[in-house]
């Protein structure tokens, strides 16, 4: 358990909780603690899905600018890859993940949210990539994951202007997937995550690998990846259980072991 980031596990759902008041600024220590929490969530068999949560008031308002302001090119060149990979560790969790967004999710904070499979936001949330206002660009996935999520034109508008996007617009353009009352954000995210607690874990991991891996290449390569992962699932207990249950009892009644 880190000083500012911890993994809590309850009922099969892991919550990666950020706690660095007042704004959960992502300094180097927080970045590395996110990496370790993500790796722990990935390897634990009692974690079936993951919620990333910054608390009731704020998700994360960005990187710690005070830590960066005096860094040189040489300093940042040595750090930039580690910064990006610390958040990518969340994207690499082979389980369903959801970000629960309250208050502000900006800069590195929104880049962290983009690493999740789904984003649930309070109706008062502000999201965005305001790095351009500091004379820089997003450096932990914002230019890449944002463009893949909403397309290059909308991504360029958000990155070029550095503007804050409110919940209504964020939902309309696909930056977030669900908007609820601020007090209901964690509960709504957890409700989604709980759907997978008794699911076919290997099939869910394969689905995530196929979708994410396919986006990195052309259609032909993606189809080959899908075929490989599809066939591999016929070596699992859950495939046998799921198909036999379908034949005997109809759809949606299988009890999976996750093996």
PDB file of C-alpha atoms in Angstrom:
ATOM      1  CA  UNK A   1       0.000   0.000   0.000  1.00  0.00           C
ATOM      2  CA  UNK A   2       1.429   3.348  -1.050  1.00  0.00           C
ATOM      3  CA  UNK A   3       1.296   6.650   0.792  1.00  0.00           C
ATOM      4  CA  UNK A   4      -1.101   8.254  -1.695  1.00  0.00           C
ATOM      5  CA  UNK A   5      -2.531   5.337  -3.703  1.00  0.00           C
ATOM      6  CA  UNK A   6      -3.960   2.107  -2.395  1.00  0.00           C
ATOM      7  CA  UNK A   7      -5.849  -0.907  -3.691  1.00  0.00           C
ATOM      8  CA  UNK A   8      -8.962  -1.846  -1.736  1.00  0.00           C
ATOM      9  CA  UNK A   9     -10.674  -5.152  -2.517  1.00  0.00           C
ATOM     10  CA  UNK A  10     -14.283  -5.866  -1.608  1.00  0.00           C
ATOM     11  CA  UNK A  11     -16.609  -8.435  -3.102  1.00  0.00           C
ATOM     12  CA  UNK A  12     -14.398  -9.143  -6.082  1.00  0.00           C
ATOM     13  CA  UNK A  13     -14.074  -5.463  -7.059  1.00  0.00           C
ATOM     14  CA  UNK A  14     -10.761  -3.709  -6.592  1.00  0.00           C
ATOM     15  CA  UNK A  15     -10.733   0.041  -6.067  1.00  0.00           C
ATOM     16  CA  UNK A  16      -7.552   1.949  -6.875  1.00  0.00           C
ATOM     17  CA  UNK A  17      -8.036   4.967  -4.645  1.00  0.00           C
ATOM     18  CA  UNK A  18      -6.052   8.192  -5.012  1.00  0.00           C
ATOM     19  CA  UNK A  19      -5.587  10.195  -1.815  1.00  0.00           C
ATOM     20  CA  UNK A  20      -3.233  13.132  -2.183  1.00  0.00           C
ATOM     21  CA  UNK A  21      -5.201  16.184  -1.030  1.00  0.00           C
ATOM     22  CA  UNK A  22      -6.290  18.639  -2.074  1.00  0.00           C
ATOM     23  CA  UNK A  23      -6.314  17.858  -5.831  1.00  0.00           C
ATOM     24  CA  UNK A  24      -4.666  14.433  -6.179  1.00  0.00           C
ATOM     25  CA  UNK A  25      -1.825  15.973  -8.183  1.00  0.00           C
ATOM     26  CA  UNK A  26       0.120  13.215  -9.918  1.00  0.00           C
ATOM     27  CA  UNK A  27       3.702  13.701  -8.820  1.00  0.00           C
ATOM     28  CA  UNK A  28       6.371  11.084  -9.437  1.00  0.00           C
ATOM     29  CA  UNK A  29       5.538   9.208  -6.260  1.00  0.00           C
ATOM     30  CA  UNK A  30       1.828   9.037  -7.103  1.00  0.00           C
ATOM     31  CA  UNK A  31       2.630   7.878 -10.625  1.00  0.00           C
ATOM     32  CA  UNK A  32       4.744   5.005  -9.354  1.00  0.00           C
ATOM     33  CA  UNK A  33       2.176   4.076  -6.702  1.00  0.00           C
ATOM     34  CA  UNK A  34      -0.480   3.928  -9.451  1.00  0.00           C
ATOM     35  CA  UNK A  35       1.793   1.552 -11.344  1.00  0.00           C
ATOM     36  CA  UNK A  36       2.176  -0.740  -8.329  1.00  0.00           C
ATOM     37  CA  UNK A  37      -1.535  -0.701  -7.488  1.00  0.00           C
ATOM     38  CA  UNK A  38      -2.408  -1.566 -11.097  1.00  0.00           C
ATOM     39  CA  UNK A  39       0.063  -4.439 -11.138  1.00  0.00           C
ATOM     40  CA  UNK A  40      -1.340  -5.767  -7.878  1.00  0.00           C
ATOM     41  CA  UNK A  41      -4.898  -5.572  -9.222  1.00  0.00           C
ATOM     42  CA  UNK A  42      -3.796  -7.407 -12.361  1.00  0.00           C
ATOM     43  CA  UNK A  43      -2.188 -10.311 -10.534  1.00  0.00           C
ATOM     44  CA  UNK A  44      -4.707 -10.865  -7.720  1.00  0.00           C
ATOM     45  CA  UNK A  45      -7.199 -13.639  -8.375  1.00  0.00           C
ATOM     46  CA  UNK A  46      -9.715 -12.090  -5.968  1.00  0.00           C
ATOM     47  CA  UNK A  47      -9.921  -8.940  -8.123  1.00  0.00           C
ATOM     48  CA  UNK A  48     -12.301  -9.436 -11.055  1.00  0.00           C
ATOM     49  CA  UNK A  49     -12.808  -5.798 -12.054  1.00  0.00           C
ATOM     50  CA  UNK A  50     -11.392  -2.438 -11.037  1.00  0.00           C
ATOM     51  CA  UNK A  51     -12.697   1.028 -10.181  1.00  0.00           C
ATOM     52  CA  UNK A  52     -10.251   3.962 -10.255  1.00  0.00           C
ATOM     53  CA  UNK A  53     -11.468   6.664  -7.868  1.00  0.00           C
ATOM     54  CA  UNK A  54     -10.097   9.948  -6.563  1.00  0.00           C
ATOM     55  CA  UNK A  55     -12.675  10.555  -3.847  1.00  0.00           C
ATOM     56  CA  UNK A  56     -15.878  12.531  -3.486  1.00  0.00           C
ATOM     57  CA  UNK A  57     -14.475  15.961  -4.407  1.00  0.00           C
ATOM     58  CA  UNK A  58     -11.933  15.471  -7.187  1.00  0.00           C
ATOM     59  CA  UNK A  59     -10.595  12.709  -9.414  1.00  0.00           C
ATOM     60  CA  UNK A  60      -7.207  14.235 -10.244  1.00  0.00           C
ATOM     61  CA  UNK A  61      -6.486  17.766 -11.429  1.00  0.00           C
ATOM     62  CA  UNK A  62      -3.324  16.877 -13.316  1.00  0.00           C
ATOM     63  CA  UNK A  63       0.387  16.465 -12.878  1.00  0.00           C
ATOM     64  CA  UNK A  64       2.281  18.232 -10.104  1.00  0.00           C
ATOM     65  CA  UNK A  65       3.466  21.357 -11.953  1.00  0.00           C
ATOM     66  CA  UNK A  66       5.589  22.473  -9.012  1.00  0.00           C
ATOM     67  CA  UNK A  67       7.621  19.307  -9.485  1.00  0.00           C
ATOM     68  CA  UNK A  68       8.035  19.954 -13.217  1.00  0.00           C
ATOM     69  CA  UNK A  69       8.583  23.693 -13.467  1.00  0.00           C
ATOM     70  CA  UNK A  70      12.379  23.630 -13.110  1.00  0.00           C
ATOM     71  CA  UNK A  71      12.979  20.440 -15.080  1.00  0.00           C
ATOM     72  CA  UNK A  72      15.151  20.670 -18.189  1.00  0.00           C
ATOM     73  CA  UNK A  73      14.796  18.755 -21.445  1.00  0.00           C
ATOM     74  CA  UNK A  74      17.418  16.307 -20.189  1.00  0.00           C
ATOM     75  CA  UNK A  75      15.494  15.818 -16.943  1.00  0.00           C
ATOM     76  CA  UNK A  76      12.170  15.180 -18.674  1.00  0.00           C
ATOM     77  CA  UNK A  77      13.668  13.026 -21.420  1.00  0.00           C
ATOM     78  CA  UNK A  78      14.806  10.682 -18.657  1.00  0.00           C
ATOM     79  CA  UNK A  79      11.362  10.703 -17.003  1.00  0.00           C
ATOM     80  CA  UNK A  80       8.790  10.938 -19.817  1.00  0.00           C
ATOM     81  CA  UNK A  81       8.630   7.231 -20.687  1.00  0.00           C
ATOM     82  CA  UNK A  82       8.216   6.235 -17.040  1.00  0.00           C
ATOM     83  CA  UNK A  83       5.454   8.820 -16.630  1.00  0.00           C
ATOM     84  CA  UNK A  84       3.519   7.402 -19.566  1.00  0.00           C
ATOM     85  CA  UNK A  85       4.094   3.771 -18.621  1.00  0.00           C
ATOM     86  CA  UNK A  86       2.946   4.334 -15.027  1.00  0.00           C
ATOM     87  CA  UNK A  87      -0.549   5.177 -16.284  1.00  0.00           C
ATOM     88  CA  UNK A  88      -0.404   2.562 -19.045  1.00  0.00           C
ATOM     89  CA  UNK A  89      -0.150  -0.011 -16.250  1.00  0.00           C
ATOM     90  CA  UNK A  90      -3.848   0.714 -15.621  1.00  0.00           C
ATOM     91  CA  UNK A  91      -4.679   0.186 -19.301  1.00  0.00           C
ATOM     92  CA  UNK A  92      -2.843  -3.141 -19.134  1.00  0.00           C
ATOM     93  CA  UNK A  93      -4.964  -4.575 -16.311  1.00  0.00           C
ATOM     94  CA  UNK A  94      -6.504  -7.630 -18.043  1.00  0.00           C
ATOM     95  CA  UNK A  95      -9.881  -7.050 -16.377  1.00  0.00           C
ATOM     96  CA  UNK A  96     -12.769  -4.614 -16.862  1.00  0.00           C
ATOM     97  CA  UNK A  97     -11.861  -1.169 -15.494  1.00  0.00           C
ATOM     98  CA  UNK A  98     -13.927   1.963 -14.876  1.00  0.00           C
ATOM     99  CA  UNK A  99     -12.932   5.459 -13.788  1.00  0.00           C
ATOM    100  CA  UNK A 100     -15.259   7.186 -11.313  1.00  0.00           C
ATOM    101  CA  UNK A 101     -14.877  10.907 -12.043  1.00  0.00           C
ATOM    102  CA  UNK A 102     -15.771  13.648  -9.578  1.00  0.00           C
ATOM    103  CA  UNK A 103     -14.922  17.343  -9.659  1.00  0.00           C
ATOM    104  CA  UNK A 104     -11.978  17.724 -12.009  1.00  0.00           C
ATOM    105  CA  UNK A 105     -10.246  15.167 -14.216  1.00  0.00           C
ATOM    106  CA  UNK A 106      -7.668  17.235 -16.055  1.00  0.00           C
ATOM    107  CA  UNK A 107      -4.322  16.736 -17.738  1.00  0.00           C
ATOM    108  CA  UNK A 108      -2.641  13.682 -16.265  1.00  0.00           C
ATOM    109  CA  UNK A 109      -5.813  13.007 -14.305  1.00  0.00           C
ATOM    110  CA  UNK A 110      -7.864  12.653 -17.459  1.00  0.00           C
ATOM    111  CA  UNK A 111      -5.074  10.649 -19.078  1.00  0.00           C
ATOM    112  CA  UNK A 112      -5.470   8.220 -16.176  1.00  0.00           C
ATOM    113  CA  UNK A 113      -9.215   8.065 -16.811  1.00  0.00           C
ATOM    114  CA  UNK A 114      -8.560   7.395 -20.500  1.00  0.00           C
ATOM    115  CA  UNK A 115      -6.632   4.275 -19.483  1.00  0.00           C
ATOM    116  CA  UNK A 116      -9.865   2.730 -18.187  1.00  0.00           C
ATOM    117  CA  UNK A 117     -12.426   0.842 -20.257  1.00  0.00           C
ATOM    118  CA  UNK A 118     -15.288   3.063 -19.106  1.00  0.00           C
ATOM    119  CA  UNK A 119     -15.775   6.463 -17.470  1.00  0.00           C
ATOM    120  CA  UNK A 120     -18.623   7.396 -15.110  1.00  0.00           C
ATOM    121  CA  UNK A 121     -18.838  11.098 -14.226  1.00  0.00           C
ATOM    122  CA  UNK A 122     -20.716  13.373 -11.886  1.00  0.00           C
ATOM    123  CA  UNK A 123     -22.898  15.937 -13.610  1.00  0.00           C
ATOM    124  CA  UNK A 124     -20.661  18.739 -12.310  1.00  0.00           C
ATOM    125  CA  UNK A 125     -17.398  17.254 -13.596  1.00  0.00           C
ATOM    126  CA  UNK A 126     -14.892  19.122 -15.760  1.00  0.00           C
ATOM    127  CA  UNK A 127     -12.533  17.096 -17.953  1.00  0.00           C
ATOM    128  CA  UNK A 128      -9.836  18.098 -20.415  1.00  0.00           C
ATOM    129  CA  UNK A 129      -6.220  18.289 -21.487  1.00  0.00           C
ATOM    130  CA  UNK A 130      -5.089  21.839 -20.583  1.00  0.00           C
ATOM    131  CA  UNK A 131      -1.360  21.199 -21.041  1.00  0.00           C
ATOM    132  CA  UNK A 132      -1.193  23.585 -24.020  1.00  0.00           C
ATOM    133  CA  UNK A 133      -1.841  26.451 -21.588  1.00  0.00           C
ATOM    134  CA  UNK A 134       1.491  25.556 -19.959  1.00  0.00           C
ATOM    135  CA  UNK A 135       3.336  25.549 -23.261  1.00  0.00           C
ATOM    136  CA  UNK A 136       3.480  21.746 -23.495  1.00  0.00           C
ATOM    137  CA  UNK A 137       1.316  18.866 -24.754  1.00  0.00           C
ATOM    138  CA  UNK A 138      -0.188  15.854 -22.983  1.00  0.00           C
ATOM    139  CA  UNK A 139       2.624  13.418 -22.233  1.00  0.00           C
ATOM    140  CA  UNK A 140       0.962  10.367 -20.699  1.00  0.00           C
ATOM    141  CA  UNK A 141      -1.325   9.198 -23.488  1.00  0.00           C
ATOM    142  CA  UNK A 142      -3.600  12.194 -23.968  1.00  0.00           C
ATOM    143  CA  UNK A 143      -2.825  12.764 -27.635  1.00  0.00           C
ATOM    144  CA  UNK A 144      -3.108   9.064 -28.455  1.00  0.00           C
ATOM    145  CA  UNK A 145      -5.938   7.625 -26.347  1.00  0.00           C
ATOM    146  CA  UNK A 146      -8.101  10.731 -26.729  1.00  0.00           C
ATOM    147  CA  UNK A 147      -7.895  10.635 -30.530  1.00  0.00           C
ATOM    148  CA  UNK A 148      -8.728   6.923 -30.530  1.00  0.00           C
ATOM    149  CA  UNK A 149     -11.727   7.566 -28.292  1.00  0.00           C
ATOM    150  CA  UNK A 150     -13.370  10.575 -29.951  1.00  0.00           C
ATOM    151  CA  UNK A 151     -11.535  10.919 -33.275  1.00  0.00           C
ATOM    152  CA  UNK A 152      -8.738  13.275 -34.323  1.00  0.00           C
ATOM    153  CA  UNK A 153     -10.858  16.378 -34.966  1.00  0.00           C
ATOM    154  CA  UNK A 154     -12.469  16.498 -31.517  1.00  0.00           C
ATOM    155  CA  UNK A 155      -9.176  15.500 -29.872  1.00  0.00           C
ATOM    156  CA  UNK A 156      -7.367  18.347 -31.615  1.00  0.00           C
ATOM    157  CA  UNK A 157      -9.988  20.855 -30.501  1.00  0.00           C
ATOM    158  CA  UNK A 158      -9.655  19.734 -26.879  1.00  0.00           C
ATOM    159  CA  UNK A 159      -5.846  19.576 -26.917  1.00  0.00           C
ATOM    160  CA  UNK A 160      -5.257  22.742 -28.990  1.00  0.00           C
ATOM    161  CA  UNK A 161      -7.561  24.920 -26.855  1.00  0.00           C
ATOM    162  CA  UNK A 162      -6.889  23.355 -23.471  1.00  0.00           C
ATOM    163  CA  UNK A 163     -10.522  24.062 -22.605  1.00  0.00           C
ATOM    164  CA  UNK A 164     -12.500  22.334 -19.885  1.00  0.00           C
ATOM    165  CA  UNK A 165     -15.295  20.081 -21.133  1.00  0.00           C
ATOM    166  CA  UNK A 166     -18.427  19.847 -18.999  1.00  0.00           C
ATOM    167  CA  UNK A 167     -20.355  16.658 -18.311  1.00  0.00           C
ATOM    168  CA  UNK A 168     -23.072  17.275 -20.910  1.00  0.00           C
ATOM    169  CA  UNK A 169     -20.633  17.740 -23.776  1.00  0.00           C
ATOM    170  CA  UNK A 170     -18.353  14.971 -22.509  1.00  0.00           C
ATOM    171  CA  UNK A 171     -21.238  12.516 -22.640  1.00  0.00           C
ATOM    172  CA  UNK A 172     -22.379  13.716 -26.061  1.00  0.00           C
ATOM    173  CA  UNK A 173     -18.963  13.231 -27.706  1.00  0.00           C
ATOM    174  CA  UNK A 174     -18.026  10.039 -25.870  1.00  0.00           C
ATOM    175  CA  UNK A 175     -15.414  11.335 -23.427  1.00  0.00           C
ATOM    176  CA  UNK A 176     -17.499   9.762 -20.654  1.00  0.00           C
ATOM    177  CA  UNK A 177     -20.017   6.949 -20.854  1.00  0.00           C
ATOM    178  CA  UNK A 178     -22.439   7.725 -18.029  1.00  0.00           C
ATOM    179  CA  UNK A 179     -23.352  10.851 -16.060  1.00  0.00           C
ATOM    180  CA  UNK A 180     -24.948  10.654 -12.611  1.00  0.00           C
ATOM    181  CA  UNK A 181     -25.376  12.862  -9.563  1.00  0.00           C
ATOM    182  CA  UNK A 182     -22.010  13.667  -7.968  1.00  0.00           C
ATOM    183  CA  UNK A 183     -22.794  11.680  -4.830  1.00  0.00           C
ATOM    184  CA  UNK A 184     -23.642   8.596  -6.913  1.00  0.00           C
ATOM    185  CA  UNK A 185     -20.464   8.403  -8.995  1.00  0.00           C
ATOM    186  CA  UNK A 186     -18.638   5.673  -7.079  1.00  0.00           C
ATOM    187  CA  UNK A 187     -21.785   3.579  -6.614  1.00  0.00           C
ATOM    188  CA  UNK A 188     -22.600   3.766 -10.331  1.00  0.00           C
ATOM    189  CA  UNK A 189     -19.054   2.806 -11.303  1.00  0.00           C
ATOM    190  CA  UNK A 190     -19.080  -0.067  -8.845  1.00  0.00           C
ATOM    191  CA  UNK A 191     -22.454  -1.300 -10.124  1.00  0.00           C
ATOM    192  CA  UNK A 192     -20.921  -1.645 -13.587  1.00  0.00           C
ATOM    193  CA  UNK A 193     -17.786  -3.319 -12.222  1.00  0.00           C
ATOM    194  CA  UNK A 194     -19.828  -5.829 -10.211  1.00  0.00           C
ATOM    195  CA  UNK A 195     -21.338  -7.231 -13.418  1.00  0.00           C
ATOM    196  CA  UNK A 196     -18.074  -9.087 -14.064  1.00  0.00           C
ATOM    197  CA  UNK A 197     -17.316 -10.514 -10.610  1.00  0.00           C
ATOM    198  CA  UNK A 198     -18.755 -13.925 -11.532  1.00  0.00           C
ATOM    199  CA  UNK A 199     -17.980 -13.672 -15.224  1.00  0.00           C
ATOM    200  CA  UNK A 200     -15.685 -15.744 -17.453  1.00  0.00           C
ATOM    201  CA  UNK A 201     -12.413 -14.049 -16.507  1.00  0.00           C
ATOM    202  CA  UNK A 202     -10.322 -15.442 -19.349  1.00  0.00           C
ATOM    203  CA  UNK A 203     -12.930 -14.550 -21.962  1.00  0.00           C
ATOM    204  CA  UNK A 204     -13.169 -11.014 -20.580  1.00  0.00           C
ATOM    205  CA  UNK A 205      -9.381 -10.675 -20.703  1.00  0.00           C
ATOM    206  CA  UNK A 206      -9.389 -11.984 -24.274  1.00  0.00           C
ATOM    207  CA  UNK A 207     -12.118  -9.539 -25.300  1.00  0.00           C
ATOM    208  CA  UNK A 208     -10.110  -6.646 -23.880  1.00  0.00           C
ATOM    209  CA  UNK A 209      -6.916  -7.840 -25.556  1.00  0.00           C
ATOM    210  CA  UNK A 210      -8.675  -8.232 -28.900  1.00  0.00           C
ATOM    211  CA  UNK A 211     -10.315  -4.805 -28.859  1.00  0.00           C
ATOM    212  CA  UNK A 212      -7.294  -2.889 -27.569  1.00  0.00           C
ATOM    213  CA  UNK A 213      -4.813  -4.835 -29.678  1.00  0.00           C
ATOM    214  CA  UNK A 214      -6.902  -4.488 -32.795  1.00  0.00           C
ATOM    215  CA  UNK A 215      -6.970  -0.711 -32.488  1.00  0.00           C
ATOM    216  CA  UNK A 216      -3.185  -0.637 -32.746  1.00  0.00           C
ATOM    217  CA  UNK A 217      -3.051  -2.079 -36.269  1.00  0.00           C
ATOM    218  CA  UNK A 218      -4.943  -2.662 -39.482  1.00  0.00           C
ATOM    219  CA  UNK A 219      -8.141  -4.676 -39.806  1.00  0.00           C
ATOM    220  CA  UNK A 220      -6.428  -7.787 -41.155  1.00  0.00           C
ATOM    221  CA  UNK A 221      -4.038  -7.909 -38.204  1.00  0.00           C
ATOM    222  CA  UNK A 222      -6.900  -7.334 -35.793  1.00  0.00           C
ATOM    223  CA  UNK A 223      -8.902 -10.184 -37.282  1.00  0.00           C
ATOM    224  CA  UNK A 224      -5.923 -12.524 -36.928  1.00  0.00           C
ATOM    225  CA  UNK A 225      -5.538 -11.515 -33.292  1.00  0.00           C
ATOM    226  CA  UNK A 226      -9.243 -12.083 -32.696  1.00  0.00           C
ATOM    227  CA  UNK A 227      -9.122 -15.548 -34.283  1.00  0.00           C
ATOM    228  CA  UNK A 228      -6.149 -16.548 -32.139  1.00  0.00           C
ATOM    229  CA  UNK A 229      -7.767 -15.373 -28.911  1.00  0.00           C
ATOM    230  CA  UNK A 230     -11.134 -16.896 -29.886  1.00  0.00           C
ATOM    231  CA  UNK A 231      -9.622 -20.313 -30.511  1.00  0.00           C
ATOM    232  CA  UNK A 232      -7.564 -20.205 -27.312  1.00  0.00           C
ATOM    233  CA  UNK A 233     -10.715 -19.915 -25.208  1.00  0.00           C
ATOM    234  CA  UNK A 234     -11.665 -23.438 -26.236  1.00  0.00           C
ATOM    235  CA  UNK A 235      -8.972 -24.608 -23.811  1.00  0.00           C
ATOM    236  CA  UNK A 236     -10.837 -23.075 -20.839  1.00  0.00           C
ATOM    237  CA  UNK A 237     -13.295 -24.587 -18.384  1.00  0.00           C
ATOM    238  CA  UNK A 238     -15.603 -21.602 -18.810  1.00  0.00           C
ATOM    239  CA  UNK A 239     -16.076 -22.308 -22.521  1.00  0.00           C
ATOM    240  CA  UNK A 240     -17.233 -25.852 -21.730  1.00  0.00           C
ATOM    241  CA  UNK A 241     -19.434 -24.654 -18.882  1.00  0.00           C
ATOM    242  CA  UNK A 242     -20.938 -21.799 -20.869  1.00  0.00           C
ATOM    243  CA  UNK A 243     -21.806 -23.835 -23.941  1.00  0.00           C
ATOM    244  CA  UNK A 244     -23.201 -26.788 -22.025  1.00  0.00           C
ATOM    245  CA  UNK A 245     -25.294 -24.470 -19.874  1.00  0.00           C
ATOM    246  CA  UNK A 246     -26.623 -22.759 -22.996  1.00  0.00           C
ATOM    247  CA  UNK A 247     -27.704 -26.082 -24.522  1.00  0.00           C
ATOM    248  CA  UNK A 248     -29.268 -27.369 -21.317  1.00  0.00           C
ATOM    249  CA  UNK A 249     -30.697 -24.214 -19.728  1.00  0.00           C
ATOM    250  CA  UNK A 250     -30.673 -21.416 -22.294  1.00  0.00           C
ATOM    251  CA  UNK A 251     -28.540 -18.266 -22.387  1.00  0.00           C
ATOM    252  CA  UNK A 252     -27.222 -16.325 -19.431  1.00  0.00           C
ATOM    253  CA  UNK A 253     -27.466 -19.025 -16.756  1.00  0.00           C
ATOM    254  CA  UNK A 254     -23.924 -20.398 -16.631  1.00  0.00           C
ATOM    255  CA  UNK A 255     -21.899 -20.333 -13.422  1.00  0.00           C
ATOM    256  CA  UNK A 256     -18.311 -19.596 -14.394  1.00  0.00           C
ATOM    257  CA  UNK A 257     -15.161 -20.556 -12.514  1.00  0.00           C
ATOM    258  CA  UNK A 258     -12.875 -18.058 -14.190  1.00  0.00           C
ATOM    259  CA  UNK A 259     -10.654 -20.878 -15.443  1.00  0.00           C
TER     260      UNK A 259
END
